[in-house]
Amino acid sequence: MPTIAVFDSGVGGLSVLKALRTEMPESGFVYLADSGYAPYGERGDAWVDARCQEIAAWLTTHHALDALVVACNTATAAAIDRLRQLHPHLPIVGVEPGLKPALALTRSGHIGVMATRGTLGSQRFAQLLGKVGRHTPQLAQAVQWHTRACHGLADAIERHDTTRIRALCAEHGTALMAQAQAAGGRLDVVVLGCTHYPFVADTIAQVLGTDVALVDTGNAVARHTRLRLAHCATNAHATATTLLSTGSAQALGEAATRWLQLPAASAQAVHLPCRL
Ligand code: DGL
């Protein structure tokens, strides 16, 4: 049975872990929340790249892994190429905003993307937009993308600050709708381009309207991970889920209970200092 490490800047990657546990119930998981250093979205690519190298080095040293899932759009954008260079024999799966599924869903031709500033400003995001356009040129030409760097939202979700979550969803969601209106259209699909956001999808839907489809790639990432491992010999380990945090183990445990019904007491703090 494979052992898969999953990491994020904090509790957001639990949305990917949830999908992975459903898709691969026989696997063991090590989830690392880098909550001591969250959020990543405003830190800049160089810092995130270097921090992800530290995390991957720590995980591969302390656990016999069959795969690594970078359950963070910001970290994938900044670091996945380097991680694959440094760990060439380890399957490494990243998370990217679901632009392609959004393109297939839209009827109005106005698609919103909510993500961190790091993700939206990355070269990888620009390449993803270009790639989606090349694969489906007729569709892509008819579509306008509206992006919104949702400053503060991942942090509010990290802290489970419901008042701030509601205020920030209202602020960012309203701004996104206004962008589409200014371009003469109406959003009918919004991509959740940060793994924290699926946990506040209901609040986002209240702002945007329930007829706006929200796209989250957790299930697709889980399927892709299973297929990647189908052809690999695995290390045959236990099937438990281990929860680790560089910040508050209690906060990670509470989030894992709230969203995944995992026992809160199973979360442990780890010492993984940042040398940057
Ligand atoms: N959950 C992360 C993402 O998918 C990052 C949020 C943050 O740390 O800013 O982008």
PDB file of N, CA and C and ligand atoms in Angstrom, residues 8-9 39-41 72-74 116 119 154 193-196, ligand 1:
ATOM      1  N   ASP A   8       0.899  21.533   2.329  1.00  0.00           N
ATOM      2  CA  ASP A   8       0.338  22.836   1.958  1.00  0.00           C
ATOM      3  C   ASP A   8       0.916  23.856   2.932  1.00  0.00           C
ATOM      4  N   SER A   9       0.698  25.122   2.643  1.00  0.00           N
ATOM      5  CA  SER A   9       1.116  26.162   3.577  1.00  0.00           C
ATOM      6  C   SER A   9       0.393  26.012   4.913  1.00  0.00           C
ATOM      7  N   PRO A  39       0.507  32.536   5.620  1.00  0.00           N
ATOM      8  CA  PRO A  39       0.228  32.054   4.261  1.00  0.00           C
ATOM      9  C   PRO A  39       1.422  32.255   3.331  1.00  0.00           C
ATOM     10  N   TYR A  40       1.435  31.497   2.244  1.00  0.00           N
ATOM     11  CA  TYR A  40       2.519  31.593   1.252  1.00  0.00           C
ATOM     12  C   TYR A  40       2.239  32.660   0.177  1.00  0.00           C
ATOM     13  N   GLY A  41       0.944  32.952   0.000  1.00  0.00           N
ATOM     14  CA  GLY A  41       0.504  33.719  -1.170  1.00  0.00           C
ATOM     15  C   GLY A  41       1.159  35.067  -1.375  1.00  0.00           C
ATOM     16  N   CYS A  72      -1.056  22.674  -2.901  1.00  0.00           N
ATOM     17  CA  CYS A  72      -1.070  24.130  -2.782  1.00  0.00           C
ATOM     18  C   CYS A  72      -0.781  24.708  -4.160  1.00  0.00           C
ATOM     19  N   ASN A  73      -1.685  25.530  -4.648  1.00  0.00           N
ATOM     20  CA  ASN A  73      -1.491  26.136  -5.976  1.00  0.00           C
ATOM     21  C   ASN A  73      -0.277  27.059  -5.986  1.00  0.00           C
ATOM     22  N   THR A  74      -0.109  27.813  -4.896  1.00  0.00           N
ATOM     23  CA  THR A  74       0.988  28.788  -4.818  1.00  0.00           C
ATOM     24  C   THR A  74       2.335  28.068  -4.838  1.00  0.00           C
ATOM     25  N   THR A 116      -4.328  33.092  -4.957  1.00  0.00           N
ATOM     26  CA  THR A 116      -3.441  34.023  -4.265  1.00  0.00           C
ATOM     27  C   THR A 116      -2.717  34.887  -5.300  1.00  0.00           C
ATOM     28  N   THR A 119       0.034  32.823  -7.017  1.00  0.00           N
ATOM     29  CA  THR A 119      -0.412  31.953  -8.117  1.00  0.00           C
ATOM     30  C   THR A 119      -0.713  32.778  -9.366  1.00  0.00           C
ATOM     31  N   ALA A 154      -7.028  33.168   2.524  1.00  0.00           N
ATOM     32  CA  ALA A 154      -6.412  31.909   3.016  1.00  0.00           C
ATOM     33  C   ALA A 154      -6.050  32.062   4.502  1.00  0.00           C
ATOM     34  N   GLY A 193      -8.935  28.670  -7.111  1.00  0.00           N
ATOM     35  CA  GLY A 193      -7.529  28.386  -7.423  1.00  0.00           C
ATOM     36  C   GLY A 193      -6.624  28.404  -6.208  1.00  0.00           C
ATOM     37  N   CYS A 194      -7.161  28.057  -5.055  1.00  0.00           N
ATOM     38  CA  CYS A 194      -6.391  27.951  -3.817  1.00  0.00           C
ATOM     39  C   CYS A 194      -7.045  26.835  -3.019  1.00  0.00           C
ATOM     40  N   THR A 195      -6.242  25.928  -2.482  1.00  0.00           N
ATOM     41  CA  THR A 195      -6.824  24.743  -1.839  1.00  0.00           C
ATOM     42  C   THR A 195      -7.547  25.066  -0.531  1.00  0.00           C
ATOM     43  N   HIS A 196      -7.357  26.267  -0.002  1.00  0.00           N
ATOM     44  CA  HIS A 196      -8.121  26.668   1.186  1.00  0.00           C
ATOM     45  C   HIS A 196      -9.596  26.966   0.827  1.00  0.00           C
TER      46      HIS A 196
HETATM   47  N1  DGL B   1      -3.523  26.814  -0.092  1.00  0.00           N
HETATM   48  C1  DGL B   1      -2.650  27.576  -0.879  1.00  0.00           C
HETATM   49  C2  DGL B   1      -2.936  27.577  -2.355  1.00  0.00           C
HETATM   50  O1  DGL B   1      -3.519  26.633  -2.839  1.00  0.00           O
HETATM   51  C3  DGL B   1      -1.953  28.773  -0.373  1.00  0.00           C
HETATM   52  C4  DGL B   1      -2.607  29.764   0.462  1.00  0.00           C
HETATM   53  C5  DGL B   1      -1.545  30.655   1.075  1.00  0.00           C
HETATM   54  O2  DGL B   1      -0.768  30.119   1.834  1.00  0.00           O
HETATM   55  O3  DGL B   1      -1.503  31.829   0.736  1.00  0.00           O
HETATM   56  O4  DGL B   1      -2.542  28.458  -3.046  1.00  0.00           O
END
